[in-house]
Amino acid sequence: MAVSKAPRFSSKLAMILTCMGMAVGTGNIWRFPREVAKNGGGSFLIPWILALVLWSIPLLMVELGIGKKTRKGPHGAFRAVLGKRWAWMGGFISACAMLIMCYYAVVTGWTFKYLVEALRGTLYGLDADQTHAIYTGMRGSLTALVFHVIAIAVAGHFVFGGARGIERINKVLIPGLILILVFGAIKSLMLAGSGGGIDYLFHVDTERLSQGSHWLAGFTQSAWSTGAGWGLMLAYAVYAREQDDPVTTPVATGFGNNFIEIMVGLMIFPAVFAIMGQEGVNFIATSNGTGGIAFEVTPLLMSKMPGGSTMLILFFIGLASAALTSLIAMVELSTRFFMDYQIERKKALWISLLLCLVVGAPSALNNSIFDNQDFVWGLGLMLSGLFLTVLVWKVGPTRFYNEFFERDGKGNHFWFVGLMALVTVETVLLLGWWLWSESGKGGITWQCVIQWSVLIGVLIFLERFAKPEKFQAASD
């Protein structure tokens, strides 16, 4: 397997911060509080933490090991490791993340738009009806399309710089995001009546732990918030240094991701209890699914806090930062996908940006299309995670541990074999539960199956007729 001459990240810290930028996105800020509110506060944290250790981190380790070993994107990596017959699985991982990229750029555009409005002061002092009207009026509008284009341009600018450009922006935005969230948490904790929010966030209701849906919610949040199974860590691993360990970086990324979510919880729930009381929890739990907490609830809360206008600006700086760093990772993966077809990096990037613009435009203009794509390809990530476990089992967990983690027979590999068995079972259960639970909701399950099947069919067809020389990856 030829060694790529791709540039490398400058340090271990740079690698960790960049991978945290990949993992930390808008879902950490608006989905985590909603799931906590829906699942009984601190009771939710137990399955959420266990899922990090028993599902998310192992998959991130697998991704980093594959990417560092092959120095290719998911499609090229699967072809290099398993051969032509199984390459479509890597293609599905790449395509799934690329399709998410197309509508995630729309979400990133929303955060940019709200940051502009926060700077103008138009979000401060509004009531619930006004914040709802602004949010619903923006979605599916020409304004959303304009900011979709802006988000693509900004992300493309940093990906154009390659490893150095990606590293530099993450080294600024991720520490900045952490500082903003810590400051916001401190401000919330200083409010009179905030203690109820702390109690709610960390109090464990043992009865909920006996409910299967409670555990599935925790595992799902970890799966979607860490980026495990997306192929993004695999794409960034192309830039890993030889001395970067495939175990420690995913561990640091995973726990860093969860730390940020705890800071979000400490910023939101104390403020909710101080300003809205217990009914505020119900308000969060029933908020608009995609972004309701960020775009409707947060302006209400911060309008009633001391220094709220400044806090609102800082919040949307943080939200836009989280969205942008995740979008950058998706654009990089897409670029790497086309580079694996011997397309020069600059051209591959332009193709990725054009794809994002054209395929994402309908989601910017139509809420129904956005919601459909969000569900179909968001759930498709579970299938992507399953395909990663297939690669491990095809290679053999012991061989994978020794060769891809560069252990050369040193150390105990049995923990990894056990984790892979557990991850495989967990992934099948998660995917099956989601498909079953949504089966009665207007045929959405069949929409998933049909769209996945079409994509897989196209990938298998292309793989069958592709010429082998087309899979010698272009250089950076």
Short mmCIF file of C-alpha atoms in Angstrom, two decimals:
data_model
loop_
_atom_site.label_atom_id
_atom_site.label_comp_id
_atom_site.label_asym_id
_atom_site.label_seq_id
_atom_site.Cartn_x
_atom_site.Cartn_y
_atom_site.Cartn_z
CA MET A 1 0.00 0.00 0.00
CA ALA A 2 1.72 3.21 -1.19
CA VAL A 3 2.34 5.93 1.36
CA SER A 4 0.69 9.25 0.53
CA LYS A 5 2.77 12.42 0.43
CA ALA A 6 -0.15 14.45 1.73
CA PRO A 7 0.76 17.23 4.20
CA ARG A 8 0.43 16.47 7.90
CA PHE A 9 -1.10 18.36 10.79
CA SER A 10 1.59 20.23 12.69
CA SER A 11 1.09 18.70 16.15
CA LYS A 12 -0.97 16.31 18.24
CA LEU A 13 -2.94 19.24 19.66
CA ALA A 14 -3.71 20.47 16.14
CA MET A 15 -4.97 17.00 15.22
CA ILE A 16 -7.21 16.81 18.30
CA LEU A 17 -8.64 20.32 17.84
CA THR A 18 -9.32 19.65 14.16
CA CYS A 19 -11.06 16.37 14.96
CA MET A 20 -13.08 18.13 17.67
CA GLY A 21 -14.08 20.67 15.03
CA MET A 22 -15.30 17.77 12.92
CA ALA A 23 -17.31 16.30 15.80
CA VAL A 24 -18.73 19.44 17.40
CA GLY A 25 -21.59 20.87 15.38
CA THR A 26 -25.01 22.42 15.70
CA GLY A 27 -26.46 19.17 17.06
CA ASN A 28 -24.34 19.54 20.18
CA ILE A 29 -25.93 22.90 20.89
CA TRP A 30 -29.57 22.39 19.96
CA ARG A 31 -30.16 18.63 19.99
CA PHE A 32 -28.46 17.76 23.29
CA PRO A 33 -30.59 20.07 25.49
CA ARG A 34 -33.76 18.87 23.78
CA GLU A 35 -32.88 15.21 24.36
CA VAL A 36 -32.00 15.91 28.00
CA ALA A 37 -35.37 17.64 28.47
CA LYS A 38 -37.28 14.82 26.75
CA ASN A 39 -35.51 12.08 28.72
CA GLY A 40 -35.61 13.21 32.33
CA GLY A 41 -32.49 15.29 32.82
CA GLY A 42 -29.53 13.52 34.43
CA SER A 43 -30.98 10.09 33.68
CA PHE A 44 -30.15 10.74 30.03
CA LEU A 45 -26.46 11.30 30.79
CA ILE A 46 -25.81 7.68 31.80
CA PRO A 47 -26.64 6.02 28.43
CA TRP A 48 -25.12 9.03 26.67
CA ILE A 49 -21.74 8.55 28.40
CA LEU A 50 -21.78 4.77 28.01
CA ALA A 51 -22.58 5.18 24.31
CA LEU A 52 -19.52 7.38 23.93
CA VAL A 53 -17.26 4.69 25.38
CA LEU A 54 -18.95 1.63 23.90
CA TRP A 55 -19.95 2.89 20.42
CA SER A 56 -18.69 6.29 19.32
CA ILE A 57 -15.04 6.17 20.38
CA PRO A 58 -14.48 2.63 19.00
CA LEU A 59 -15.85 3.69 15.59
CA LEU A 60 -13.71 6.84 15.61
CA MET A 61 -10.69 4.65 16.38
CA VAL A 62 -11.52 2.42 13.42
CA GLU A 63 -11.87 5.44 11.14
CA LEU A 64 -8.57 6.95 12.22
CA GLY A 65 -6.78 3.62 11.86
CA ILE A 66 -8.13 3.11 8.32
CA GLY A 67 -7.44 6.66 7.18
CA LYS A 68 -3.92 6.79 8.57
CA LYS A 69 -3.04 3.40 7.09
CA THR A 70 -4.41 4.02 3.59
CA ARG A 71 -4.16 7.85 3.32
CA LYS A 72 -7.38 7.79 1.27
CA GLY A 73 -11.01 8.80 1.67
CA PRO A 74 -13.60 6.16 2.65
CA HIS A 75 -14.24 4.93 -0.90
CA GLY A 76 -10.58 4.62 -1.81
CA ALA A 77 -9.77 3.12 1.59
CA PHE A 78 -12.35 0.34 1.31
CA ARG A 79 -11.09 -0.47 -2.16
CA ALA A 80 -7.48 -0.55 -0.97
CA VAL A 81 -8.24 -2.76 2.05
CA LEU A 82 -11.05 -5.05 0.85
CA GLY A 83 -10.81 -4.84 -2.93
CA LYS A 84 -13.24 -3.87 -5.67
CA ARG A 85 -16.09 -6.10 -4.47
CA TRP A 86 -16.57 -4.18 -1.21
CA ALA A 87 -15.62 -0.68 -2.34
CA TRP A 88 -19.27 0.37 -2.67
CA MET A 89 -19.53 0.36 1.13
CA GLY A 90 -16.87 3.05 1.37
CA GLY A 91 -18.64 4.84 -1.45
CA PHE A 92 -21.87 4.80 0.56
CA ILE A 93 -20.09 6.28 3.61
CA SER A 94 -18.68 9.08 1.46
CA ALA A 95 -21.91 9.71 -0.45
CA CYS A 96 -24.01 9.74 2.72
CA ALA A 97 -21.77 12.37 4.33
CA MET A 98 -21.69 14.34 1.07
CA LEU A 99 -25.49 14.43 0.87
CA ILE A 100 -25.60 15.59 4.48
CA MET A 101 -23.06 18.26 3.54
CA CYS A 102 -25.47 19.62 0.93
CA TYR A 103 -28.23 20.45 3.43
CA TYR A 104 -25.87 21.09 6.36
CA ALA A 105 -24.55 24.06 4.40
CA VAL A 106 -28.13 25.38 4.60
CA VAL A 107 -28.03 25.04 8.40
CA THR A 108 -24.65 26.77 8.51
CA GLY A 109 -26.17 29.57 6.47
CA TRP A 110 -28.95 29.93 9.07
CA THR A 111 -26.33 30.41 11.80
CA PHE A 112 -24.59 33.08 9.73
CA LYS A 113 -27.89 34.88 9.16
CA TYR A 114 -28.72 34.82 12.87
CA LEU A 115 -25.25 36.07 13.76
CA VAL A 116 -25.82 39.05 11.46
CA GLU A 117 -29.20 39.72 13.10
CA ALA A 118 -27.69 39.39 16.58
CA LEU A 119 -25.04 41.96 15.66
CA ARG A 120 -27.80 44.26 14.39
CA GLY A 121 -29.70 43.82 17.66
CA THR A 122 -32.93 42.66 15.99
CA LEU A 123 -33.20 39.42 18.02
CA TYR A 124 -33.15 41.05 21.45
CA GLY A 125 -36.34 41.62 23.46
CA LEU A 126 -38.64 39.45 21.33
CA ASP A 127 -41.48 37.25 22.59
CA ALA A 128 -42.09 33.60 21.68
CA ASP A 129 -44.41 34.37 18.76
CA GLN A 130 -41.89 36.78 17.26
CA THR A 131 -38.92 34.40 17.50
CA HIS A 132 -41.03 31.63 15.98
CA ALA A 133 -42.18 33.88 13.14
CA ILE A 134 -38.61 34.95 12.32
CA TYR A 135 -37.35 31.37 12.28
CA THR A 136 -40.17 29.90 10.20
CA GLY A 137 -40.03 32.88 7.86
CA MET A 138 -36.33 32.35 7.20
CA ARG A 139 -36.58 28.62 6.49
CA GLY A 140 -37.45 27.87 2.88
CA SER A 141 -36.77 31.43 1.72
CA LEU A 142 -34.48 33.18 -0.75
CA THR A 143 -32.59 34.55 2.25
CA ALA A 144 -31.79 30.97 3.28
CA LEU A 145 -30.49 30.29 -0.24
CA VAL A 146 -28.25 33.37 -0.18
CA PHE A 147 -26.69 32.39 3.15
CA HIS A 148 -26.38 28.80 1.89
CA VAL A 149 -24.12 30.14 -0.85
CA ILE A 150 -22.15 32.25 1.65
CA ALA A 151 -21.60 29.23 3.92
CA ILE A 152 -20.30 27.16 1.01
CA ALA A 153 -17.90 29.92 -0.02
CA VAL A 154 -16.51 30.34 3.50
CA ALA A 155 -16.01 26.60 4.01
CA GLY A 156 -14.44 26.25 0.57
CA HIS A 157 -11.96 29.02 1.37
CA PHE A 158 -10.52 27.10 4.32
CA VAL A 159 -10.54 23.70 2.61
CA PHE A 160 -8.70 25.30 -0.32
CA GLY A 161 -5.78 25.79 2.10
CA GLY A 162 -5.51 22.03 2.64
CA ALA A 163 -4.25 20.67 5.94
CA ARG A 164 -2.83 24.02 7.01
CA GLY A 165 -6.02 25.96 6.23
CA ILE A 166 -8.20 23.41 8.01
CA GLU A 167 -5.87 23.29 11.00
CA ARG A 168 -5.60 27.07 11.39
CA ILE A 169 -9.33 27.74 11.48
CA ASN A 170 -10.01 24.91 13.94
CA LYS A 171 -7.20 26.09 16.24
CA VAL A 172 -9.03 29.42 16.49
CA LEU A 173 -12.71 28.46 16.45
CA ILE A 174 -12.72 25.44 18.79
CA PRO A 175 -10.92 27.14 21.73
CA GLY A 176 -13.09 30.20 21.07
CA LEU A 177 -16.25 28.07 21.20
CA ILE A 178 -15.16 26.48 24.48
CA LEU A 179 -14.49 29.89 26.04
CA ILE A 180 -17.88 31.20 24.91
CA LEU A 181 -19.71 28.19 26.35
CA VAL A 182 -17.82 28.30 29.65
CA PHE A 183 -18.56 32.03 29.95
CA GLY A 184 -22.22 31.41 29.10
CA ALA A 185 -22.44 28.63 31.69
CA ILE A 186 -20.96 30.89 34.37
CA LYS A 187 -23.43 33.67 33.50
CA SER A 188 -26.35 31.23 33.73
CA LEU A 189 -25.16 29.78 37.04
CA MET A 190 -25.04 33.28 38.53
CA LEU A 191 -28.77 33.83 37.94
CA ALA A 192 -31.13 33.64 40.92
CA GLY A 193 -33.00 30.33 40.80
CA SER A 194 -30.44 28.62 38.57
CA GLY A 195 -29.93 25.80 41.09
CA GLY A 196 -33.03 24.03 39.82
CA GLY A 197 -31.38 23.68 36.43
CA ILE A 198 -28.27 22.09 37.93
CA ASP A 199 -30.38 19.63 39.91
CA TYR A 200 -32.38 18.76 36.81
CA LEU A 201 -29.30 18.28 34.62
CA PHE A 202 -27.57 15.90 37.03
CA HIS A 203 -30.41 14.19 38.93
CA VAL A 204 -30.84 10.53 37.95
CA ASP A 205 -34.31 9.00 37.87
CA THR A 206 -33.51 5.28 38.14
CA GLU A 207 -36.94 4.27 36.79
CA ARG A 208 -36.08 5.74 33.39
CA LEU A 209 -33.01 3.52 33.16
CA SER A 210 -35.31 0.52 32.79
CA GLN A 211 -36.81 1.95 29.57
CA GLY A 212 -35.29 0.74 26.31
CA SER A 213 -36.21 3.94 24.46
CA HIS A 214 -34.24 5.92 27.04
CA TRP A 215 -31.05 4.02 26.24
CA LEU A 216 -31.62 4.24 22.51
CA ALA A 217 -32.02 8.02 22.80
CA GLY A 218 -28.68 8.30 24.61
CA PHE A 219 -26.89 6.12 22.07
CA THR A 220 -28.45 8.02 19.17
CA GLN A 221 -27.34 11.39 20.55
CA SER A 222 -23.77 10.16 20.95
CA ALA A 223 -23.76 8.65 17.48
CA TRP A 224 -24.95 11.82 15.78
CA SER A 225 -23.02 14.34 17.87
CA THR A 226 -19.54 12.77 17.73
CA GLY A 227 -19.53 12.15 13.99
CA ALA A 228 -18.74 8.46 14.54
CA GLY A 229 -19.35 6.48 11.37
CA TRP A 230 -19.55 9.54 9.13
CA GLY A 231 -16.13 8.93 7.54
CA LEU A 232 -15.02 12.44 8.52
CA MET A 233 -12.38 11.23 10.99
CA LEU A 234 -11.19 8.85 8.28
CA ALA A 235 -10.76 11.75 5.84
CA TYR A 236 -8.85 13.87 8.38
CA ALA A 237 -6.64 10.87 9.25
CA VAL A 238 -4.99 11.34 5.85
CA TYR A 239 -3.18 14.27 7.49
CA ALA A 240 -2.23 12.40 10.70
CA ARG A 241 1.46 12.30 11.55
CA GLU A 242 3.18 8.91 11.78
CA GLN A 243 3.47 9.28 15.56
CA ASP A 244 -0.23 10.12 16.07
CA ASP A 245 -1.86 7.26 17.97
CA PRO A 246 -5.15 5.94 16.52
CA VAL A 247 -6.49 5.41 20.05
CA THR A 248 -5.69 8.56 22.04
CA THR A 249 -6.95 11.08 19.45
CA PRO A 250 -10.46 9.55 19.21
CA VAL A 251 -10.62 9.32 23.02
CA ALA A 252 -9.70 13.01 23.36
CA THR A 253 -12.12 13.95 20.57
CA GLY A 254 -15.00 12.01 22.09
CA PHE A 255 -14.60 13.30 25.62
CA GLY A 256 -13.97 16.82 24.32
CA ASN A 257 -17.23 16.59 22.40
CA ASN A 258 -19.11 15.51 25.54
CA PHE A 259 -17.47 18.25 27.61
CA ILE A 260 -18.84 20.82 25.18
CA GLU A 261 -22.33 19.33 25.46
CA ILE A 262 -22.16 19.51 29.26
CA MET A 263 -21.19 23.19 28.97
CA VAL A 264 -24.20 23.71 26.70
CA GLY A 265 -26.39 22.04 29.31
CA LEU A 266 -24.96 24.25 32.06
CA MET A 267 -25.63 27.32 29.93
CA ILE A 268 -29.21 26.39 28.99
CA PHE A 269 -30.86 24.63 31.95
CA PRO A 270 -29.88 26.98 34.81
CA ALA A 271 -31.09 29.90 32.68
CA VAL A 272 -34.32 28.07 31.84
CA PHE A 273 -35.13 27.40 35.50
CA ALA A 274 -34.14 30.91 36.57
CA ILE A 275 -36.24 32.63 33.91
CA MET A 276 -39.03 30.23 32.93
CA GLY A 277 -39.21 27.69 35.75
CA GLN A 278 -40.12 24.02 35.32
CA GLU A 279 -42.42 24.76 32.37
CA GLY A 280 -39.33 25.87 30.49
CA VAL A 281 -38.17 22.25 30.36
CA ASN A 282 -41.38 21.25 28.59
CA PHE A 283 -40.90 24.18 26.21
CA ILE A 284 -37.43 22.88 25.30
CA ALA A 285 -38.59 19.27 24.98
CA THR A 286 -41.29 20.25 22.47
CA SER A 287 -39.26 22.88 20.60
CA ASN A 288 -38.96 22.81 16.82
CA GLY A 289 -36.87 19.73 15.98
CA THR A 290 -34.22 21.29 13.75
CA GLY A 291 -32.88 24.36 15.48
CA GLY A 292 -35.83 25.38 17.64
CA ILE A 293 -33.72 25.70 20.79
CA ALA A 294 -31.02 27.74 19.09
CA PHE A 295 -33.19 30.02 16.99
CA GLU A 296 -36.36 30.34 19.08
CA VAL A 297 -35.64 29.50 22.74
CA THR A 298 -32.18 31.04 23.16
CA PRO A 299 -33.16 34.57 22.05
CA LEU A 300 -36.01 34.43 24.59
CA LEU A 301 -33.71 33.36 27.42
CA MET A 302 -30.90 35.79 26.70
CA SER A 303 -33.25 38.72 26.26
CA LYS A 304 -34.07 38.32 29.96
CA MET A 305 -30.49 37.92 31.20
CA PRO A 306 -28.20 40.75 32.34
CA GLY A 307 -25.99 41.63 29.37
CA GLY A 308 -28.27 39.53 27.20
CA SER A 309 -27.58 41.33 23.92
CA THR A 310 -23.85 40.62 24.25
CA MET A 311 -24.55 37.02 25.26
CA LEU A 312 -26.77 36.61 22.21
CA ILE A 313 -23.95 37.76 19.92
CA LEU A 314 -21.46 35.42 21.62
CA PHE A 315 -23.90 32.52 21.41
CA PHE A 316 -24.37 32.87 17.66
CA ILE A 317 -20.63 33.30 17.15
CA GLY A 318 -20.24 29.96 18.92
CA LEU A 319 -23.08 28.33 16.99
CA ALA A 320 -21.74 29.57 13.64
CA SER A 321 -18.25 28.34 14.60
CA ALA A 322 -19.56 24.86 15.44
CA ALA A 323 -21.51 24.70 12.18
CA LEU A 324 -18.60 25.92 10.07
CA THR A 325 -15.98 23.52 11.46
CA SER A 326 -18.29 20.56 10.79
CA LEU A 327 -19.10 21.79 7.28
CA ILE A 328 -15.38 22.15 6.55
CA ALA A 329 -14.88 18.49 7.49
CA MET A 330 -17.68 17.43 5.14
CA VAL A 331 -16.28 19.47 2.25
CA GLU A 332 -12.85 17.94 2.88
CA LEU A 333 -14.32 14.43 2.78
CA SER A 334 -16.13 15.22 -0.47
CA THR A 335 -12.94 16.61 -1.96
CA ARG A 336 -11.05 13.50 -0.90
CA PHE A 337 -13.74 11.33 -2.54
CA PHE A 338 -13.11 12.91 -5.95
CA MET A 339 -9.34 12.90 -5.42
CA ASP A 340 -9.55 9.12 -5.05
CA TYR A 341 -10.70 9.16 -8.70
CA GLN A 342 -7.44 10.87 -9.73
CA ILE A 343 -9.02 14.32 -9.88
CA GLU A 344 -6.58 17.06 -8.89
CA ARG A 345 -7.35 18.60 -5.49
CA LYS A 346 -8.36 22.06 -6.70
CA LYS A 347 -10.77 20.62 -9.27
CA ALA A 348 -12.09 18.11 -6.72
CA LEU A 349 -12.84 20.97 -4.33
CA TRP A 350 -14.69 22.97 -6.99
CA ILE A 351 -16.76 19.90 -7.89
CA SER A 352 -17.60 19.43 -4.20
CA LEU A 353 -18.65 23.06 -3.77
CA LEU A 354 -20.79 22.97 -6.92
CA LEU A 355 -22.40 19.73 -5.76
CA CYS A 356 -23.15 21.27 -2.38
CA LEU A 357 -24.66 24.35 -4.00
CA VAL A 358 -26.88 22.55 -6.51
CA VAL A 359 -28.05 19.61 -4.38
CA GLY A 360 -28.46 21.76 -1.28
CA ALA A 361 -30.47 24.53 -2.96
CA PRO A 362 -33.81 22.63 -2.84
CA SER A 363 -33.34 22.09 0.91
CA ALA A 364 -32.72 25.82 1.32
CA LEU A 365 -35.94 26.66 -0.52
CA ASN A 366 -38.27 23.89 0.64
CA ASN A 367 -38.75 22.73 4.24
CA SER A 368 -40.23 19.36 3.27
CA ILE A 369 -37.20 18.50 1.13
CA PHE A 370 -34.88 19.60 3.94
CA ASP A 371 -36.68 17.46 6.54
CA ASN A 372 -36.71 14.43 4.22
CA GLN A 373 -33.00 14.66 3.46
CA ASP A 374 -32.20 15.28 7.12
CA PHE A 375 -33.95 12.08 8.17
CA VAL A 376 -32.95 9.81 5.27
CA TRP A 377 -29.23 10.56 5.30
CA GLY A 378 -29.00 11.24 9.03
CA LEU A 379 -30.28 7.71 9.61
CA GLY A 380 -28.04 6.49 6.80
CA LEU A 381 -25.09 7.23 9.08
CA MET A 382 -26.09 4.18 11.13
CA LEU A 383 -25.64 2.09 7.99
CA SER A 384 -22.28 3.76 7.43
CA GLY A 385 -21.21 2.74 10.93
CA LEU A 386 -22.28 -0.83 10.20
CA PHE A 387 -20.15 -0.87 7.04
CA LEU A 388 -17.10 0.17 9.07
CA THR A 389 -17.61 -2.83 11.33
CA VAL A 390 -17.89 -5.04 8.23
CA LEU A 391 -14.42 -3.88 7.17
CA VAL A 392 -13.01 -4.74 10.60
CA TRP A 393 -14.56 -8.22 10.56
CA LYS A 394 -13.42 -8.86 6.97
CA VAL A 395 -9.85 -7.92 7.88
CA GLY A 396 -10.16 -9.67 11.25
CA PRO A 397 -10.23 -7.70 14.53
CA THR A 398 -6.88 -9.08 15.72
CA ARG A 399 -5.13 -8.30 12.43
CA PHE A 400 -6.83 -4.89 12.29
CA TYR A 401 -5.62 -4.10 15.81
CA ASN A 402 -2.03 -5.08 15.01
CA GLU A 403 -1.73 -3.51 11.55
CA PHE A 404 -4.05 -0.49 11.58
CA PHE A 405 -3.30 0.51 15.18
CA GLU A 406 0.38 -0.30 14.56
CA ARG A 407 0.67 -2.55 17.60
CA ASP A 408 2.66 -5.35 15.88
CA GLY A 409 1.40 -7.97 18.29
CA LYS A 410 2.16 -5.86 21.36
CA GLY A 411 -0.49 -5.37 24.01
CA ASN A 412 -3.79 -7.08 24.65
CA HIS A 413 -6.07 -7.05 21.61
CA PHE A 414 -9.00 -8.84 23.24
CA TRP A 415 -10.60 -5.59 24.42
CA PHE A 416 -10.79 -4.44 20.80
CA VAL A 417 -12.34 -7.70 19.61
CA GLY A 418 -14.97 -7.46 22.34
CA LEU A 419 -15.71 -3.82 21.54
CA MET A 420 -16.16 -4.56 17.85
CA ALA A 421 -18.63 -7.33 18.62
CA LEU A 422 -20.54 -4.96 20.90
CA VAL A 423 -20.47 -2.09 18.38
CA THR A 424 -21.83 -4.36 15.64
CA VAL A 425 -24.77 -5.49 17.78
CA GLU A 426 -25.45 -1.91 18.95
CA THR A 427 -25.45 -0.60 15.38
CA VAL A 428 -27.91 -3.23 14.16
CA LEU A 429 -30.21 -2.54 17.12
CA LEU A 430 -30.05 1.25 16.64
CA LEU A 431 -30.74 1.04 12.91
CA GLY A 432 -33.53 -1.49 13.36
CA TRP A 433 -35.19 0.49 16.14
CA TRP A 434 -35.21 3.72 14.16
CA LEU A 435 -36.64 2.08 11.05
CA TRP A 436 -39.31 0.29 13.11
CA SER A 437 -40.26 3.35 15.18
CA GLU A 438 -40.73 5.47 12.05
CA SER A 439 -42.48 2.78 10.01
CA GLY A 440 -45.97 4.22 10.59
CA LYS A 441 -45.12 7.84 9.80
CA GLY A 442 -46.16 8.43 6.22
CA GLY A 443 -43.85 5.94 4.55
CA ILE A 444 -40.64 7.63 5.69
CA THR A 445 -39.05 4.22 6.36
CA TRP A 446 -39.67 3.18 2.76
CA GLN A 447 -38.25 6.49 1.57
CA CYS A 448 -35.06 5.63 3.46
CA VAL A 449 -34.87 2.12 2.06
CA ILE A 450 -35.60 3.26 -1.51
CA GLN A 451 -33.07 6.13 -1.49
CA TRP A 452 -30.39 3.98 0.14
CA SER A 453 -31.03 1.17 -2.35
CA VAL A 454 -30.78 3.50 -5.33
CA LEU A 455 -27.50 4.92 -4.04
CA ILE A 456 -26.05 1.48 -3.35
CA GLY A 457 -27.16 0.25 -6.78
CA VAL A 458 -25.47 3.19 -8.51
CA LEU A 459 -22.27 2.67 -6.51
CA ILE A 460 -22.12 -1.05 -7.32
CA PHE A 461 -22.74 -0.31 -11.01
CA LEU A 462 -20.01 2.34 -11.14
CA GLU A 463 -17.60 0.12 -9.25
CA ARG A 464 -18.16 -2.76 -11.63
CA PHE A 465 -17.24 -0.73 -14.70
CA ALA A 466 -14.60 1.56 -13.19
CA LYS A 467 -11.06 1.10 -14.44
CA PRO A 468 -8.57 0.14 -11.70
CA GLU A 469 -6.16 2.92 -12.63
CA LYS A 470 -8.87 5.46 -11.76
CA PHE A 471 -8.40 4.62 -8.10
CA GLN A 472 -4.85 5.83 -7.73
CA ALA A 473 -5.55 8.86 -5.55
CA ALA A 474 -4.46 12.28 -6.75
CA SER A 475 -1.81 13.97 -4.63
CA ASP A 476 -2.43 16.94 -2.36
#
